[in-house]
mmCIF file of C-alpha atoms in Angstrom:
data_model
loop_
_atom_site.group_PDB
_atom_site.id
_atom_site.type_symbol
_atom_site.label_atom_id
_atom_site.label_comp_id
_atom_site.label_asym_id
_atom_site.label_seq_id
_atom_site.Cartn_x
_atom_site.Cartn_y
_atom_site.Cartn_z
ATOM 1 C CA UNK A 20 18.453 -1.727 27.947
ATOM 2 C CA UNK A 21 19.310 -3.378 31.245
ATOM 3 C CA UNK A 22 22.183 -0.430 33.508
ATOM 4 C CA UNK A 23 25.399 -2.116 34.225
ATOM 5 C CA UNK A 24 25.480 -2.086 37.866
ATOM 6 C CA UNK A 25 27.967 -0.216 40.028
ATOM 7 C CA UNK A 26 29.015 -1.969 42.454
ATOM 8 C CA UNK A 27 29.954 -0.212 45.926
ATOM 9 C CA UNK A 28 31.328 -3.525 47.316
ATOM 10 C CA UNK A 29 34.003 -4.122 45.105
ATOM 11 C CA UNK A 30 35.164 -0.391 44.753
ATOM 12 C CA UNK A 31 35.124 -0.093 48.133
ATOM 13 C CA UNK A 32 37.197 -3.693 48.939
ATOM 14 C CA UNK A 33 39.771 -1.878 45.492
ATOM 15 C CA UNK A 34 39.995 1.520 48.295
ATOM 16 C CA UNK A 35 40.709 -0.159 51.516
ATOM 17 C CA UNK A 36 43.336 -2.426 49.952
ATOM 18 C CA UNK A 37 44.753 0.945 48.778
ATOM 19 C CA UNK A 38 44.437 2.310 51.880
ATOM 20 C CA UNK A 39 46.026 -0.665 53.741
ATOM 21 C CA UNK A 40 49.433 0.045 51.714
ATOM 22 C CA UNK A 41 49.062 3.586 52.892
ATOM 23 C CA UNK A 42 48.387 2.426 56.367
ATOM 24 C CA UNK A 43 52.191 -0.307 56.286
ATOM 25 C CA UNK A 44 53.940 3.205 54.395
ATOM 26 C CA UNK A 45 52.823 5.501 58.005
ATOM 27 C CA UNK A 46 53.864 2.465 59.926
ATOM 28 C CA UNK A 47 57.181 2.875 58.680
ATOM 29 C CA UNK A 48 57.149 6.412 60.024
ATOM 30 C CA UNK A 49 55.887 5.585 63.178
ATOM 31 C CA UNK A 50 52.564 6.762 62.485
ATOM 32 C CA UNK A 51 49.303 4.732 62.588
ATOM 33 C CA UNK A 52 45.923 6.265 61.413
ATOM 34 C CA UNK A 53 43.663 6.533 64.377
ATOM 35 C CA UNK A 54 39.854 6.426 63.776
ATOM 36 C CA UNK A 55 37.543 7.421 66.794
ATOM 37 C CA UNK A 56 33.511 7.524 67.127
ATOM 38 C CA UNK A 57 31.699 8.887 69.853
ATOM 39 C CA UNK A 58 28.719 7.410 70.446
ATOM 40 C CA UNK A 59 25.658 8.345 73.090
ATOM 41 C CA UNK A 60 23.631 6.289 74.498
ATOM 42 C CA UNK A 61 22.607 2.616 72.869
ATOM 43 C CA UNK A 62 20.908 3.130 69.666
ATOM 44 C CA UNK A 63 20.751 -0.494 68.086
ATOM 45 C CA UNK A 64 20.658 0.973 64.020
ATOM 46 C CA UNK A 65 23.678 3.619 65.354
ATOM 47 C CA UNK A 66 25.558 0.532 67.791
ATOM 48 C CA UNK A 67 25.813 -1.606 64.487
ATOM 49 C CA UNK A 68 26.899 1.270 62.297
ATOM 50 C CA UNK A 69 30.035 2.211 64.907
ATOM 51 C CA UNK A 70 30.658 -1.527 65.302
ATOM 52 C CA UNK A 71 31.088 -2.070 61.017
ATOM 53 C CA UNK A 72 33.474 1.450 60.764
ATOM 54 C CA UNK A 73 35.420 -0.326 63.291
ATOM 55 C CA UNK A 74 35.973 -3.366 62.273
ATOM 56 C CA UNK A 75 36.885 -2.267 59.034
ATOM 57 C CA UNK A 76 39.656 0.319 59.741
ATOM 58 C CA UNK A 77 41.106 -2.274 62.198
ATOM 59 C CA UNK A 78 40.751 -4.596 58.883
ATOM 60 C CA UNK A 79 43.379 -2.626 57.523
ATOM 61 C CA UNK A 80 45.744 -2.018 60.084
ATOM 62 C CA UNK A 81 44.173 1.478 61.603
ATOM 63 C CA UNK A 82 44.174 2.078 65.448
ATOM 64 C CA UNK A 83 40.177 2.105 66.305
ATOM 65 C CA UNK A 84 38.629 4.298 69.069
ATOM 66 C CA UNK A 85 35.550 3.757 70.219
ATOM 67 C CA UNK A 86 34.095 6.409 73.059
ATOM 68 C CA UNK A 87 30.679 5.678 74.412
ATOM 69 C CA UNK A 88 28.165 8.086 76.238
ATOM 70 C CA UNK A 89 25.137 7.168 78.139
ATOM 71 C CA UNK A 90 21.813 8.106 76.723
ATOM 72 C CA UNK A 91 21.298 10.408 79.959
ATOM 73 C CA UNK A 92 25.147 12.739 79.342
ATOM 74 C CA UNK A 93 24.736 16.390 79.608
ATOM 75 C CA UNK A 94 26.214 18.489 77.055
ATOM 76 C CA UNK A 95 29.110 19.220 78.923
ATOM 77 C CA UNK A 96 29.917 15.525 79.582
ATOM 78 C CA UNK A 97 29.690 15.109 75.194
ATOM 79 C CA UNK A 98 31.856 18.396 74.819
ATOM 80 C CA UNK A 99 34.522 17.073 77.430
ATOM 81 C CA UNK A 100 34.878 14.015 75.259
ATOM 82 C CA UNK A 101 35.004 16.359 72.126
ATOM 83 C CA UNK A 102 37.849 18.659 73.447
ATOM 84 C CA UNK A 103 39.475 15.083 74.768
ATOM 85 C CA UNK A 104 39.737 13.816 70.973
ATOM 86 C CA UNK A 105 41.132 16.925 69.200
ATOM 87 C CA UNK A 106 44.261 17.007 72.301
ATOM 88 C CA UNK A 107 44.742 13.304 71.842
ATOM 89 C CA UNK A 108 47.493 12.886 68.861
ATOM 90 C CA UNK A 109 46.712 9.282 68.110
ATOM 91 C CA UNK A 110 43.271 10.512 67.426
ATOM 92 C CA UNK A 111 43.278 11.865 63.915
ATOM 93 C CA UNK A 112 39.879 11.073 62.761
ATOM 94 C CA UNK A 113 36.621 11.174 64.156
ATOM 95 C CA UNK A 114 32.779 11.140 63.872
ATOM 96 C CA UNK A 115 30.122 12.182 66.145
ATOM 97 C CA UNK A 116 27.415 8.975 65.334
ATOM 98 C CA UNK A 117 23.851 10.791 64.810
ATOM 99 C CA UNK A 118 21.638 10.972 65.717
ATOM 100 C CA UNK A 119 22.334 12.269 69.365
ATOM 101 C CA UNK A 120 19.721 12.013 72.077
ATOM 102 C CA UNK A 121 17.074 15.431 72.075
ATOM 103 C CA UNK A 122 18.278 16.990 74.930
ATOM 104 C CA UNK A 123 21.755 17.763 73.379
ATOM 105 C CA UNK A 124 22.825 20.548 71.002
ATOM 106 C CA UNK A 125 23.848 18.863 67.897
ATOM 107 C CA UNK A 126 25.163 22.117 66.316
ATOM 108 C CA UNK A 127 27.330 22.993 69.035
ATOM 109 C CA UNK A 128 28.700 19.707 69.502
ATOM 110 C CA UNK A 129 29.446 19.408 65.981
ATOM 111 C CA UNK A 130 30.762 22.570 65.501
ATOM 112 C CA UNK A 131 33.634 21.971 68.502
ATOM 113 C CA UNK A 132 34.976 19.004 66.303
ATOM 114 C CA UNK A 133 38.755 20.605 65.106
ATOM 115 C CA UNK A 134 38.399 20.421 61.173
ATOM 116 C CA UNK A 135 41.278 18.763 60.774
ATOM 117 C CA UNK A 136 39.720 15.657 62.422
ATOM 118 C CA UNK A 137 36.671 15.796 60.920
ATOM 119 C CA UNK A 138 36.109 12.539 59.317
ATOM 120 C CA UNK A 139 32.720 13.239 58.124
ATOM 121 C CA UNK A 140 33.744 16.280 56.259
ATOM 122 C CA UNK A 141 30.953 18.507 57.268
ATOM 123 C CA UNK A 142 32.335 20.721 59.340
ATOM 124 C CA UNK A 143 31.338 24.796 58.984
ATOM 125 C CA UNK A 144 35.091 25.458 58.586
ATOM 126 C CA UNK A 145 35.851 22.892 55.723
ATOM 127 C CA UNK A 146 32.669 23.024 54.067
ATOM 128 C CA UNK A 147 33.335 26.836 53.631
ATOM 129 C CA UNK A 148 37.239 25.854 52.507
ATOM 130 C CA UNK A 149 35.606 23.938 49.532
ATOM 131 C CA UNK A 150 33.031 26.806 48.799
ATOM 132 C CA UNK A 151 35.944 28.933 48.297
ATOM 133 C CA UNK A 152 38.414 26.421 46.409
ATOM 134 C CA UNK A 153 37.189 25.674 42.570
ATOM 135 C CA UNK A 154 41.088 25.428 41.403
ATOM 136 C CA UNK A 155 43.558 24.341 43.984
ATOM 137 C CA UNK A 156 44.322 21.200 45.608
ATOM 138 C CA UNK A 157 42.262 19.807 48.011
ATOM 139 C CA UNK A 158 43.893 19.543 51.653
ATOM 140 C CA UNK A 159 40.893 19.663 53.993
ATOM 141 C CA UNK A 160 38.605 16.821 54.306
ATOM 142 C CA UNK A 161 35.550 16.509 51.887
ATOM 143 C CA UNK A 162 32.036 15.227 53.008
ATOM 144 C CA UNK A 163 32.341 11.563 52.290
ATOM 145 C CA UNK A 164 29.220 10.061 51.078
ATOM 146 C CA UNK A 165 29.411 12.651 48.127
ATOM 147 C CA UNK A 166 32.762 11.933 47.305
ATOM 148 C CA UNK A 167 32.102 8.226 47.544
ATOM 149 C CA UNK A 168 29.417 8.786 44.554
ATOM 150 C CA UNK A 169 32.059 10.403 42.925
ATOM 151 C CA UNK A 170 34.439 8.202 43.705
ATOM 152 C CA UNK A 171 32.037 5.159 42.535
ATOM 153 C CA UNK A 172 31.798 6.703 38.830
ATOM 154 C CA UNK A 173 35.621 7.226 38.849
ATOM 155 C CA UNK A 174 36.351 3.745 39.575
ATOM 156 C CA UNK A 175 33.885 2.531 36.410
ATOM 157 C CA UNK A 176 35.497 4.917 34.373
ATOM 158 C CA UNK A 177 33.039 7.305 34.221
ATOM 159 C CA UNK A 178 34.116 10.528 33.344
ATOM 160 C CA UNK A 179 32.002 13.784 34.814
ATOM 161 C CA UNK A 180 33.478 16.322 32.709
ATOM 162 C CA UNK A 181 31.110 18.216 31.202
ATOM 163 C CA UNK A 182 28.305 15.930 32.318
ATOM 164 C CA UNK A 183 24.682 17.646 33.719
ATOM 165 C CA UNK A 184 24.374 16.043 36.820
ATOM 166 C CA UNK A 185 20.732 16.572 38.535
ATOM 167 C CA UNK A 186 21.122 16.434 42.015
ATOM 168 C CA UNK A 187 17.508 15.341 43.816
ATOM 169 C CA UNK A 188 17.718 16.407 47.678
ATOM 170 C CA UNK A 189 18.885 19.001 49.946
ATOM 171 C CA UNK A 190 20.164 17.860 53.214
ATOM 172 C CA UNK A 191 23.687 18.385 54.226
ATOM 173 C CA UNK A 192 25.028 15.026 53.469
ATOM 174 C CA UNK A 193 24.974 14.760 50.193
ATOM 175 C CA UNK A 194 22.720 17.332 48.413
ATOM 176 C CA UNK A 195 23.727 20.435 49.568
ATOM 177 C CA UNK A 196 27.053 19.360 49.245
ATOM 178 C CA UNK A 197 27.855 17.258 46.652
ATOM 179 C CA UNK A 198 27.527 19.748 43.845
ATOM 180 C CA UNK A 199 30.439 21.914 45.310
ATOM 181 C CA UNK A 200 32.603 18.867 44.920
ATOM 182 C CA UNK A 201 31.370 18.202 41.089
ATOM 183 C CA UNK A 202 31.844 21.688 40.275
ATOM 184 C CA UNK A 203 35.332 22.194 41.014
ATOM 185 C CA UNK A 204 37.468 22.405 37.578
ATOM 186 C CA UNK A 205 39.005 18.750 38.159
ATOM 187 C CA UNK A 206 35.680 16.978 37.690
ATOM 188 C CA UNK A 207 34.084 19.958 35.257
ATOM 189 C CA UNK A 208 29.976 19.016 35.544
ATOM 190 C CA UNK A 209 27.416 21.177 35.620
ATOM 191 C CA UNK A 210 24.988 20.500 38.603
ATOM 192 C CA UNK A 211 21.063 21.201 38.605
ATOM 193 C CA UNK A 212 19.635 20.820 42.241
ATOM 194 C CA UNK A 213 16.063 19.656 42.877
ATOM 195 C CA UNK A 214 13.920 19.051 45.740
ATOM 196 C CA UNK A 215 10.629 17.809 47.002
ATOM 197 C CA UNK A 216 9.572 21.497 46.354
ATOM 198 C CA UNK A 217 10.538 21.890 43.273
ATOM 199 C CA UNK A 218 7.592 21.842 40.606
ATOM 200 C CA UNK A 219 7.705 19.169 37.913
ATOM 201 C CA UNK A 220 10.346 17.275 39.051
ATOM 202 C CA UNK A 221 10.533 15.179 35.761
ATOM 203 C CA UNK A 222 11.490 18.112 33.613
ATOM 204 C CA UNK A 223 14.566 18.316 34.653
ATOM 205 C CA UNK A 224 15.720 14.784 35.509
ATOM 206 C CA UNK A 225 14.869 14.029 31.917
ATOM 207 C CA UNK A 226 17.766 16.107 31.295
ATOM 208 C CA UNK A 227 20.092 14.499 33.017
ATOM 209 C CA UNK A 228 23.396 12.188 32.271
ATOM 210 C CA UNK A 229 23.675 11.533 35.769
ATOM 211 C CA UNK A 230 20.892 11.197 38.540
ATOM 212 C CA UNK A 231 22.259 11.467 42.042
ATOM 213 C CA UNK A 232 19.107 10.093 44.466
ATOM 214 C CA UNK A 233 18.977 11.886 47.875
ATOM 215 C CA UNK A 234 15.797 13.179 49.050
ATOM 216 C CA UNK A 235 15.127 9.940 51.102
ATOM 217 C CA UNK A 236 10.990 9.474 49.118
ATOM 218 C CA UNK A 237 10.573 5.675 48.419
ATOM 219 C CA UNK A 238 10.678 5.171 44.538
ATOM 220 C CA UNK A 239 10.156 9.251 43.614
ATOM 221 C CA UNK A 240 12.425 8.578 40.329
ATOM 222 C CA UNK A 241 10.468 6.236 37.812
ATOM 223 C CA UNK A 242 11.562 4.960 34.607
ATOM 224 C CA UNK A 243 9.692 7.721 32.581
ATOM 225 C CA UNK A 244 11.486 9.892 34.522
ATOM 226 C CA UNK A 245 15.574 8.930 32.971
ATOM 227 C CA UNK A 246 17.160 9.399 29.864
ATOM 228 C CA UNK A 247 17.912 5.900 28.273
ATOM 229 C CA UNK A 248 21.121 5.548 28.863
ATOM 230 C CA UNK A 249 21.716 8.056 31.970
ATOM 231 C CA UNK A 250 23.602 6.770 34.942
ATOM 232 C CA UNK A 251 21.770 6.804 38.578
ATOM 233 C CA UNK A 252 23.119 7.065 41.781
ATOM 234 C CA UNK A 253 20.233 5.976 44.697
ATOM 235 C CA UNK A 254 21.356 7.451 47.599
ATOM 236 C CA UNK A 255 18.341 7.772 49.552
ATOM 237 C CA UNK A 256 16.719 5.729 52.326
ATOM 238 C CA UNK A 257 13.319 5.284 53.347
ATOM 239 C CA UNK A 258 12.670 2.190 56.057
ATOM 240 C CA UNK A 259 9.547 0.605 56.242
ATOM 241 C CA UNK A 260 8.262 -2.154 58.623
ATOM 242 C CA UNK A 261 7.697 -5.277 56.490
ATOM 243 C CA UNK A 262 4.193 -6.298 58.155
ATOM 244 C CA UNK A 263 5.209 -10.249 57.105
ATOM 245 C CA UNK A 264 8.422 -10.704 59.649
ATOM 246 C CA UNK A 265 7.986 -7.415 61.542
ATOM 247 C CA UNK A 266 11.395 -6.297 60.141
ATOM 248 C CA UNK A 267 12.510 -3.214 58.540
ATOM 249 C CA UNK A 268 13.191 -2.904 55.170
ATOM 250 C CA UNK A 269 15.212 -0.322 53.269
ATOM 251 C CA UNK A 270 13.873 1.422 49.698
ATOM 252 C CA UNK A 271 15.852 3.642 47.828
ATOM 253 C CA UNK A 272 14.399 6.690 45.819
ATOM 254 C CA UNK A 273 14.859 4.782 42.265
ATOM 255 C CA UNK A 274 12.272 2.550 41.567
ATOM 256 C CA UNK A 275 13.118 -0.855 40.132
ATOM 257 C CA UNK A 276 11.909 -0.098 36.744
ATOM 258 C CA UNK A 277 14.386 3.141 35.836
ATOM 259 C CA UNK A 278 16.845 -0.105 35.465
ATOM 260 C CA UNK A 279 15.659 -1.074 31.999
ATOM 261 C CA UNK A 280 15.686 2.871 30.720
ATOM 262 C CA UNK A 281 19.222 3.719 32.533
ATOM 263 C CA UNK A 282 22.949 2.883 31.646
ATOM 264 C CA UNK A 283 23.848 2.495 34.875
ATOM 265 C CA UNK A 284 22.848 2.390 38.338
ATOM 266 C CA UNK A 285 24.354 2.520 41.679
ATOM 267 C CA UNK A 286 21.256 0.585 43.896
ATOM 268 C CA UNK A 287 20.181 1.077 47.484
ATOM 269 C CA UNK A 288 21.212 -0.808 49.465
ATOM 270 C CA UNK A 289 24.591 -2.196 48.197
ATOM 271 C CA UNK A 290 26.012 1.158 45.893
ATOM 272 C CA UNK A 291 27.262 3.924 47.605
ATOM 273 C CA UNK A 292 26.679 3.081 50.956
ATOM 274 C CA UNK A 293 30.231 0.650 51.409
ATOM 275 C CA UNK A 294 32.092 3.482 49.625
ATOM 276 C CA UNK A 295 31.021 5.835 52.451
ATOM 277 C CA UNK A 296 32.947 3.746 55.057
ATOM 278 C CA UNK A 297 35.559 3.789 52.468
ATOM 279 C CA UNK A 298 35.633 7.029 52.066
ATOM 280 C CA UNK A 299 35.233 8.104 55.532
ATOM 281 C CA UNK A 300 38.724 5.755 56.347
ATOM 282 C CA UNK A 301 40.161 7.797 53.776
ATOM 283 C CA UNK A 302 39.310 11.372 55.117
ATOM 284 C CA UNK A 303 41.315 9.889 58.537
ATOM 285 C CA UNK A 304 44.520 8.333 56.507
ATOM 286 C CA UNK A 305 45.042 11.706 54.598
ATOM 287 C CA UNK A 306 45.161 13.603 58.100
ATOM 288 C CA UNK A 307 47.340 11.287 59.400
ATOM 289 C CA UNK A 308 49.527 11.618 56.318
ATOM 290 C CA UNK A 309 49.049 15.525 56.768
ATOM 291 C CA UNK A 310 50.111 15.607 60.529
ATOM 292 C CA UNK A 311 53.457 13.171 59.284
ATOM 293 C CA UNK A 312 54.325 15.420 56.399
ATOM 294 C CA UNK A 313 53.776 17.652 58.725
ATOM 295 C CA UNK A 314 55.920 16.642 61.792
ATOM 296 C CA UNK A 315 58.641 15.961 59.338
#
């Protein structure tokens, strides 16, 4: 068995020309999505992920914002700018790029984001919204690297209900979170979460019809490790110095081999990170559309 790949490029390119229609339909009210990052000091990894978000909402007709902090701002200089986004009304999405420089209170500038412009979905506020919502609609943002996994399986027609998905990580991104989306009645799956702590690992993935890869350990899932015909999302990221060109070099937490045991597989890099971006343009398009509906 070789896994049919899922491809985050081309379900990403099928969202943002959806989104782009969205984007000429706000136009028409008047209204066009504003995406903002904040961004301190001159990280090259963190310049070059900014720059891509950017270009690609302005790809599709959204108004891009790009603040920039030095590498020396206090933490009232980064909360100023905070405060200045959440007043400014053609600001109605926004990200914090991290990681911020050591001296600053990530928390607390985090935290200051208003939830309605959180384009990460990860604030406090609307991650506790979506703890306490299993049945009704959805009209918060939701953390988008999860839902972009989701939103990847969707799109191949892939459906979740009543699936055992194991869940391999625990940071806020994605494992913590992720399973509160895929429990909620409209998708139906029942979630297992594991962790670098958790003893004999393999047990459970075995188990699985869908393996969802964040703990960021260079190939900790093996082919022994799947169910033949189990679909795998690789979602984690480990970067290692290639000692040959002095480059870095990203590995997912899949190794190659789980390809010939699984039915499908999202790969690192090229799966879910594209739908991310995706994802995260969405979050902002859906406030905007809130804040029309809204001023209607």
């Amino acid at each position: 068995m070789t896994a049919k790949v899922l491809d985050g490029k081309a379900a990403s390119a099928e969202i943002k020309r959806e989104l782009s229609e969205r984007v000429k339909a706000l136009g028409e009210k008047g209204v066009t999505p504003g995406i903002a990052t904040v961004l301190v000091g001159a990280d090259p990894a963190s310049q070059l992920y900014v720059g891509m978000k950017h270009k690609q909402s302005e790809a599709i007709g959204m108004n891009s914002i790009q603040r920039e902090l030095p590498a020396d701002a206090t933490q009232e200089d980064v909360e100023a700018l905070i405060d200045e986004l959440n007043a400014d009304p053609a600001c109605h999405g926004y990200i914090v790029q991290l990681p911020l420089p050591k001296h600053l209170d990530t928390d607390r500038v985090l935290e200051r984001i208003d939830p309605a412009k959180d384009a990460d979905g990860l604030h406090p506020t609307n991650l506790g919204r979506l703890v306490l919502n299993v049945n009704g609609p959805i009209d918060t943002p939701l953390p988008c690297t999860p839902r972009g996994v989701i939103e990847l399986l969707l799109r191949n027609d892939y459906d979740l209900k009543g699936k055992h998905v194991v869940v391999v990580g625990r940071g806020v991104t994605i494992g913590r979170s992720i399973g509160l989306i895929l429990t909620r009645r409209e998708i139906n799956a029942t979630v297992t979460q594991v962790h670098t702590g958790t003893v004999d690992m393999g047990q459970y993935l075995r188990q699985a019809d869908v393996i969802v890869a964040s703990a960021g350990v260079k190939h900790l899932i093996t082919a022994e490790d799947v169910k033949p015909g189990a679909a795998i999302l690789d979602v984690g990221v480990t970067r290692e110095t290639d000692p040959e060109t002095g480059k870095d070099k990203i590995y997912g937490d899949v190794h190659p081999d789980a390809a010939e045991v699984a039915g499908y597989l999202s790969p690192n890099p090229g799966g879910v990170g594209p739908m991310t971006v995706a994802l995260l343009m969405t979050n902002v398009i859906e406030a905007a559309e809130r804040a029309a509906g809204a001023a209607e």
